[in-house]
């Protein structure tokens, strides 16, 4: 088992480097988040021992449980849909919340961060492909949402995130990755106080190579590192 995770990680990193090289980007231009949802802490520990420090989870309870059990130098990424009543559990434990798509959610994050005297870095989730089933603000509404959130205390926008459609050919998602990159450049050019567009979180096991060619600075890889999740676990 430990051999598998180590080998998978090597494989992903090699492919990441090749993608960055193809795009003429620097070798360290993008980071890897190991998406460990549904996987036991033993497997996360194997990845940790192989050097992983960034883990992604999509449920608050699971993230905070694993946070308690694992080394404190791990950076936890909340990548799933977030309910406002659970925000309080994440402040101080999560390095980055990737899934902010409404002013109301950002206001709750700000309120809790102020209450706890901590800062919280976030990304704005954009539903680039406009899929009914997906969360995220539309491309059209994203810039305005960024400006509104930028005024809130203790919450800091660091970039954009998207979950691209499930496709057979990853190439089909290139246009969405490109659109998110273009949006981030447009927003960066507005020079809004308290807004950075340094992070583009896009690309999963199936399509991270295309995402890297289109400017991703963080890819979120689960299956490609830890193996398949059972159907009911998503
Ligand atoms: C599960 C998940 C991933 C990882 O998906 P894989 O296909 O297993 O790499 C990435 N991002 C989000 C938001 C997820 O929920």
mmCIF file of C-alpha atoms and ligand atoms in Angstrom:
data_model
loop_
_atom_site.group_PDB
_atom_site.id
_atom_site.type_symbol
_atom_site.label_atom_id
_atom_site.label_comp_id
_atom_site.label_asym_id
_atom_site.label_seq_id
_atom_site.Cartn_x
_atom_site.Cartn_y
_atom_site.Cartn_z
ATOM 1 C CA UNK A 1 0.000 0.000 0.000
ATOM 2 C CA UNK A 2 2.653 2.522 0.974
ATOM 3 C CA UNK A 3 4.522 1.740 -2.203
ATOM 4 C CA UNK A 4 1.413 2.529 -4.190
ATOM 5 C CA UNK A 5 0.870 6.005 -2.710
ATOM 6 C CA UNK A 6 4.535 6.887 -3.050
ATOM 7 C CA UNK A 7 4.608 5.722 -6.669
ATOM 8 C CA UNK A 8 1.380 7.497 -7.507
ATOM 9 C CA UNK A 9 2.765 10.725 -6.054
ATOM 10 C CA UNK A 10 5.959 10.413 -8.082
ATOM 11 C CA UNK A 11 3.907 9.781 -11.177
ATOM 12 C CA UNK A 12 1.676 12.822 -10.625
ATOM 13 C CA UNK A 13 4.652 15.060 -9.906
ATOM 14 C CA UNK A 14 6.433 13.884 -13.047
ATOM 15 C CA UNK A 15 3.355 14.637 -15.145
ATOM 16 C CA UNK A 16 2.970 18.021 -13.462
ATOM 17 C CA UNK A 17 6.549 18.938 -14.331
ATOM 18 C CA UNK A 18 6.085 17.864 -17.932
ATOM 19 C CA UNK A 19 2.886 19.920 -18.258
ATOM 20 C CA UNK A 20 4.522 23.000 -16.777
ATOM 21 C CA UNK A 21 7.475 22.561 -19.102
ATOM 22 C CA UNK A 22 5.204 22.241 -22.160
ATOM 23 C CA UNK A 23 3.574 25.519 -21.149
ATOM 24 C CA UNK A 24 6.926 27.240 -20.635
ATOM 25 C CA UNK A 25 6.204 27.697 -16.948
ATOM 26 C CA UNK A 26 8.657 27.353 -14.074
ATOM 27 C CA UNK A 27 8.997 23.958 -12.415
ATOM 28 C CA UNK A 28 7.669 25.287 -9.095
ATOM 29 C CA UNK A 29 4.861 27.372 -10.625
ATOM 30 C CA UNK A 30 2.180 25.012 -9.309
ATOM 31 C CA UNK A 31 1.519 23.022 -6.159
ATOM 32 C CA UNK A 32 -0.256 19.749 -5.519
ATOM 33 C CA UNK A 33 -3.136 19.233 -3.095
ATOM 34 C CA UNK A 34 -3.689 15.590 -2.169
ATOM 35 C CA UNK A 35 -7.471 15.182 -2.010
ATOM 36 C CA UNK A 36 -7.946 12.711 0.824
ATOM 37 C CA UNK A 37 -11.743 12.735 1.287
ATOM 38 C CA UNK A 38 -13.143 9.361 2.442
ATOM 39 C CA UNK A 39 -9.615 7.976 2.941
ATOM 40 C CA UNK A 40 -8.390 6.811 6.371
ATOM 41 C CA UNK A 41 -5.727 8.764 8.285
ATOM 42 C CA UNK A 42 -3.243 5.919 7.763
ATOM 43 C CA UNK A 43 -3.243 6.647 4.046
ATOM 44 C CA UNK A 44 -2.856 10.373 4.627
ATOM 45 C CA UNK A 45 0.085 9.603 6.893
ATOM 46 C CA UNK A 46 1.722 7.623 4.101
ATOM 47 C CA UNK A 47 1.372 10.584 1.789
ATOM 48 C CA UNK A 48 2.691 12.839 4.560
ATOM 49 C CA UNK A 49 5.751 10.645 4.935
ATOM 50 C CA UNK A 50 6.270 10.894 1.190
ATOM 51 C CA UNK A 51 6.395 14.686 1.623
ATOM 52 C CA UNK A 52 2.815 15.869 1.122
ATOM 53 C CA UNK A 53 1.816 18.831 3.311
ATOM 54 C CA UNK A 54 -1.321 20.017 1.498
ATOM 55 C CA UNK A 55 -4.473 17.941 1.900
ATOM 56 C CA UNK A 56 -7.955 18.628 0.530
ATOM 57 C CA UNK A 57 -11.228 17.603 2.169
ATOM 58 C CA UNK A 58 -14.818 18.344 1.201
ATOM 59 C CA UNK A 59 -16.604 17.852 4.534
ATOM 60 C CA UNK A 60 -16.084 19.979 7.639
ATOM 61 C CA UNK A 61 -16.449 17.130 10.144
ATOM 62 C CA UNK A 62 -13.974 14.931 8.292
ATOM 63 C CA UNK A 63 -11.473 17.760 7.912
ATOM 64 C CA UNK A 64 -11.554 18.684 11.599
ATOM 65 C CA UNK A 65 -11.349 15.009 12.694
ATOM 66 C CA UNK A 66 -8.278 14.475 10.551
ATOM 67 C CA UNK A 67 -6.825 17.810 11.673
ATOM 68 C CA UNK A 68 -6.902 16.554 15.277
ATOM 69 C CA UNK A 69 -5.187 13.271 14.423
ATOM 70 C CA UNK A 70 -2.457 14.365 12.027
ATOM 71 C CA UNK A 71 0.708 16.518 12.264
ATOM 72 C CA UNK A 72 0.164 20.218 12.749
ATOM 73 C CA UNK A 73 2.348 21.347 9.856
ATOM 74 C CA UNK A 74 -0.284 20.097 7.391
ATOM 75 C CA UNK A 75 -2.109 22.757 5.380
ATOM 76 C CA UNK A 76 -5.768 21.787 5.127
ATOM 77 C CA UNK A 77 -7.825 22.876 2.135
ATOM 78 C CA UNK A 78 -11.609 22.994 2.288
ATOM 79 C CA UNK A 79 -12.654 22.216 -1.281
ATOM 80 C CA UNK A 80 -16.303 21.210 -0.844
ATOM 81 C CA UNK A 81 -19.551 23.102 -0.556
ATOM 82 C CA UNK A 82 -19.668 24.864 2.795
ATOM 83 C CA UNK A 83 -22.711 25.558 4.951
ATOM 84 C CA UNK A 84 -22.661 28.743 6.951
ATOM 85 C CA UNK A 85 -23.397 27.038 10.286
ATOM 86 C CA UNK A 86 -20.156 25.025 9.963
ATOM 87 C CA UNK A 87 -17.796 27.877 9.145
ATOM 88 C CA UNK A 88 -16.836 28.376 12.796
ATOM 89 C CA UNK A 89 -15.179 24.941 12.973
ATOM 90 C CA UNK A 90 -12.798 25.736 10.116
ATOM 91 C CA UNK A 91 -11.292 29.044 11.237
ATOM 92 C CA UNK A 92 -7.758 28.555 12.507
ATOM 93 C CA UNK A 93 -7.577 24.993 11.157
ATOM 94 C CA UNK A 94 -7.889 25.539 7.435
ATOM 95 C CA UNK A 95 -5.174 27.171 5.331
ATOM 96 C CA UNK A 96 -7.519 27.975 2.464
ATOM 97 C CA UNK A 97 -11.255 27.701 1.760
ATOM 98 C CA UNK A 98 -11.624 27.100 -1.994
ATOM 99 C CA UNK A 99 -15.408 27.097 -2.200
ATOM 100 C CA UNK A 100 -16.714 30.582 -1.442
ATOM 101 C CA UNK A 101 -19.462 31.468 -3.901
ATOM 102 C CA UNK A 102 -21.734 33.940 -2.113
ATOM 103 C CA UNK A 103 -21.543 37.156 -0.122
ATOM 104 C CA UNK A 104 -23.539 35.544 2.670
ATOM 105 C CA UNK A 105 -21.004 32.758 3.106
ATOM 106 C CA UNK A 106 -18.104 35.241 3.011
ATOM 107 C CA UNK A 107 -19.851 37.414 5.619
ATOM 108 C CA UNK A 108 -20.143 34.413 7.919
ATOM 109 C CA UNK A 109 -16.447 33.569 7.423
ATOM 110 C CA UNK A 110 -15.555 37.194 8.173
ATOM 111 C CA UNK A 111 -17.740 37.272 11.276
ATOM 112 C CA UNK A 112 -16.246 34.081 12.710
ATOM 113 C CA UNK A 113 -12.686 35.100 11.811
ATOM 114 C CA UNK A 114 -13.144 38.434 13.589
ATOM 115 C CA UNK A 115 -14.673 36.686 16.592
ATOM 116 C CA UNK A 116 -11.742 34.270 16.814
ATOM 117 C CA UNK A 117 -9.135 36.954 16.049
ATOM 118 C CA UNK A 118 -7.773 35.051 13.037
ATOM 119 C CA UNK A 119 -7.372 35.748 9.343
ATOM 120 C CA UNK A 120 -8.925 33.474 6.732
ATOM 121 C CA UNK A 121 -7.709 33.092 3.153
ATOM 122 C CA UNK A 122 -10.303 32.124 0.581
ATOM 123 C CA UNK A 123 -10.806 31.465 -3.124
ATOM 124 C CA UNK A 124 -13.911 32.330 -5.100
ATOM 125 C CA UNK A 125 -15.479 29.261 -6.702
ATOM 126 C CA UNK A 126 -16.636 29.917 -10.249
ATOM 127 C CA UNK A 127 -19.042 27.658 -12.142
ATOM 128 C CA UNK A 128 -17.353 28.339 -15.461
ATOM 129 C CA UNK A 129 -19.268 25.699 -17.428
ATOM 130 C CA UNK A 130 -22.584 26.836 -15.887
ATOM 131 C CA UNK A 131 -23.556 23.315 -14.876
ATOM 132 C CA UNK A 132 -26.869 23.135 -13.016
ATOM 133 C CA UNK A 133 -25.499 20.548 -10.605
ATOM 134 C CA UNK A 134 -22.476 22.586 -9.563
ATOM 135 C CA UNK A 135 -21.880 25.286 -6.997
ATOM 136 C CA UNK A 136 -20.041 28.479 -7.809
ATOM 137 C CA UNK A 137 -20.717 32.025 -8.948
ATOM 138 C CA UNK A 138 -21.110 32.634 -12.686
ATOM 139 C CA UNK A 139 -18.277 34.131 -14.745
ATOM 140 C CA UNK A 140 -20.425 37.241 -15.207
ATOM 141 C CA UNK A 141 -21.040 37.818 -11.497
ATOM 142 C CA UNK A 142 -17.607 36.881 -10.170
ATOM 143 C CA UNK A 143 -15.892 40.291 -10.353
ATOM 144 C CA UNK A 144 -18.695 42.031 -8.482
ATOM 145 C CA UNK A 145 -18.715 39.346 -5.796
ATOM 146 C CA UNK A 146 -14.945 39.743 -5.389
ATOM 147 C CA UNK A 147 -15.305 43.486 -4.888
ATOM 148 C CA UNK A 148 -18.006 43.064 -2.267
ATOM 149 C CA UNK A 149 -16.120 40.409 -0.329
ATOM 150 C CA UNK A 150 -12.897 42.430 -0.456
ATOM 151 C CA UNK A 151 -14.377 44.945 1.997
ATOM 152 C CA UNK A 152 -14.999 42.384 4.731
ATOM 153 C CA UNK A 153 -12.562 42.287 7.669
ATOM 154 C CA UNK A 154 -10.249 39.316 8.296
ATOM 155 C CA UNK A 155 -11.150 37.546 5.058
ATOM 156 C CA UNK A 156 -8.692 37.672 2.160
ATOM 157 C CA UNK A 157 -9.334 36.615 -1.430
ATOM 158 C CA UNK A 158 -6.269 34.837 -2.843
ATOM 159 C CA UNK A 159 -7.616 33.726 -6.201
ATOM 160 C CA UNK A 160 -10.184 31.607 -8.028
ATOM 161 C CA UNK A 161 -11.230 27.974 -8.095
ATOM 162 C CA UNK A 162 -13.333 25.859 -10.434
ATOM 163 C CA UNK A 163 -14.551 22.275 -10.695
ATOM 164 C CA UNK A 164 -14.661 21.470 -14.399
ATOM 165 C CA UNK A 165 -17.238 19.064 -15.893
ATOM 166 C CA UNK A 166 -16.758 15.327 -15.831
ATOM 167 C CA UNK A 167 -15.575 14.577 -19.352
ATOM 168 C CA UNK A 168 -14.012 11.658 -21.167
ATOM 169 C CA UNK A 169 -11.425 13.743 -22.960
ATOM 170 C CA UNK A 170 -9.704 16.256 -20.644
ATOM 171 C CA UNK A 171 -9.073 18.456 -23.663
ATOM 172 C CA UNK A 172 -12.791 19.337 -23.549
ATOM 173 C CA UNK A 173 -12.156 21.275 -20.339
ATOM 174 C CA UNK A 174 -9.368 23.443 -21.747
ATOM 175 C CA UNK A 175 -11.795 26.240 -22.664
ATOM 176 C CA UNK A 176 -13.097 26.403 -19.082
ATOM 177 C CA UNK A 177 -9.611 26.535 -17.568
ATOM 178 C CA UNK A 178 -8.659 29.224 -20.052
ATOM 179 C CA UNK A 179 -11.771 31.228 -19.204
ATOM 180 C CA UNK A 180 -11.022 31.075 -15.480
ATOM 181 C CA UNK A 181 -7.447 32.209 -16.121
ATOM 182 C CA UNK A 182 -8.697 35.132 -18.226
ATOM 183 C CA UNK A 183 -11.145 36.116 -15.508
ATOM 184 C CA UNK A 184 -8.373 36.104 -12.913
ATOM 185 C CA UNK A 185 -6.255 38.399 -15.101
ATOM 186 C CA UNK A 186 -9.206 40.758 -15.582
ATOM 187 C CA UNK A 187 -9.833 40.902 -11.843
ATOM 188 C CA UNK A 188 -6.145 41.329 -11.031
ATOM 189 C CA UNK A 189 -6.033 44.315 -13.390
ATOM 190 C CA UNK A 190 -8.661 46.089 -11.296
ATOM 191 C CA UNK A 191 -6.180 46.277 -8.398
ATOM 192 C CA UNK A 192 -8.825 45.875 -5.715
ATOM 193 C CA UNK A 193 -7.532 46.349 -2.154
ATOM 194 C CA UNK A 194 -7.321 43.092 -0.173
ATOM 195 C CA UNK A 195 -7.598 40.984 -3.343
ATOM 196 C CA UNK A 196 -4.849 38.841 -4.824
ATOM 197 C CA UNK A 197 -5.286 36.647 -7.901
ATOM 198 C CA UNK A 198 -2.125 34.631 -7.216
ATOM 199 C CA UNK A 199 -3.923 31.297 -6.924
ATOM 200 C CA UNK A 200 -5.795 29.418 -9.655
ATOM 201 C CA UNK A 201 -7.108 26.180 -8.171
ATOM 202 C CA UNK A 202 -8.163 24.011 -11.109
ATOM 203 C CA UNK A 203 -7.578 20.515 -12.408
ATOM 204 C CA UNK A 204 -8.318 17.089 -10.876
ATOM 205 C CA UNK A 205 -7.030 13.589 -11.606
ATOM 206 C CA UNK A 206 -8.643 13.475 -15.015
ATOM 207 C CA UNK A 207 -7.618 16.901 -16.284
ATOM 208 C CA UNK A 208 -4.824 18.443 -14.186
ATOM 209 C CA UNK A 209 -2.321 18.332 -17.048
ATOM 210 C CA UNK A 210 -4.549 20.494 -19.242
ATOM 211 C CA UNK A 211 -5.237 22.785 -16.269
ATOM 212 C CA UNK A 212 -1.505 23.267 -15.704
ATOM 213 C CA UNK A 213 -1.017 24.144 -19.362
ATOM 214 C CA UNK A 214 -3.703 26.797 -18.871
ATOM 215 C CA UNK A 215 -2.197 28.395 -15.776
ATOM 216 C CA UNK A 216 -3.315 26.393 -12.728
ATOM 217 C CA UNK A 217 -1.196 27.146 -9.650
ATOM 218 C CA UNK A 218 -2.871 24.486 -7.487
ATOM 219 C CA UNK A 219 -4.180 21.148 -8.734
ATOM 220 C CA UNK A 220 -6.430 18.956 -6.587
ATOM 221 C CA UNK A 221 -5.694 15.271 -7.131
ATOM 222 C CA UNK A 222 -7.496 12.504 -5.230
ATOM 223 C CA UNK A 223 -7.931 9.269 -7.165
ATOM 224 C CA UNK A 224 -4.577 9.689 -8.889
ATOM 225 C CA UNK A 225 -2.830 9.502 -5.489
ATOM 226 C CA UNK A 226 -5.051 7.448 -3.183
ATOM 227 C CA UNK A 227 -6.918 5.269 -5.677
ATOM 228 C CA UNK A 228 -10.620 5.043 -6.410
ATOM 229 C CA UNK A 229 -13.299 6.001 -3.920
ATOM 230 C CA UNK A 230 -16.315 3.718 -3.739
ATOM 231 C CA UNK A 231 -19.354 4.981 -5.667
ATOM 232 C CA UNK A 232 -21.401 5.973 -2.618
ATOM 233 C CA UNK A 233 -18.478 7.996 -1.250
ATOM 234 C CA UNK A 234 -18.238 10.213 -4.363
HETATM 235 C C1 LIG B 1 -13.012 14.979 -5.036
HETATM 236 C C2 LIG B 1 -12.538 16.308 -5.506
HETATM 237 C C3 LIG B 1 -11.317 16.437 -6.187
HETATM 238 C C4 LIG B 1 -10.425 15.278 -6.557
HETATM 239 O O1 LIG B 1 -11.041 14.463 -7.520
HETATM 240 P P1 LIG B 1 -10.236 13.269 -8.230
HETATM 241 O O2 LIG B 1 -10.966 13.072 -9.497
HETATM 242 O O3 LIG B 1 -10.319 12.099 -7.309
HETATM 243 O O4 LIG B 1 -8.845 13.721 -8.427
HETATM 244 C C5 LIG B 1 -10.919 17.725 -6.560
HETATM 245 N N1 LIG B 1 -11.680 18.805 -6.282
HETATM 246 C C6 LIG B 1 -12.860 18.713 -5.642
HETATM 247 C C7 LIG B 1 -13.640 19.943 -5.373
HETATM 248 C C8 LIG B 1 -13.330 17.464 -5.237
HETATM 249 O O5 LIG B 1 -14.499 17.383 -4.594
#
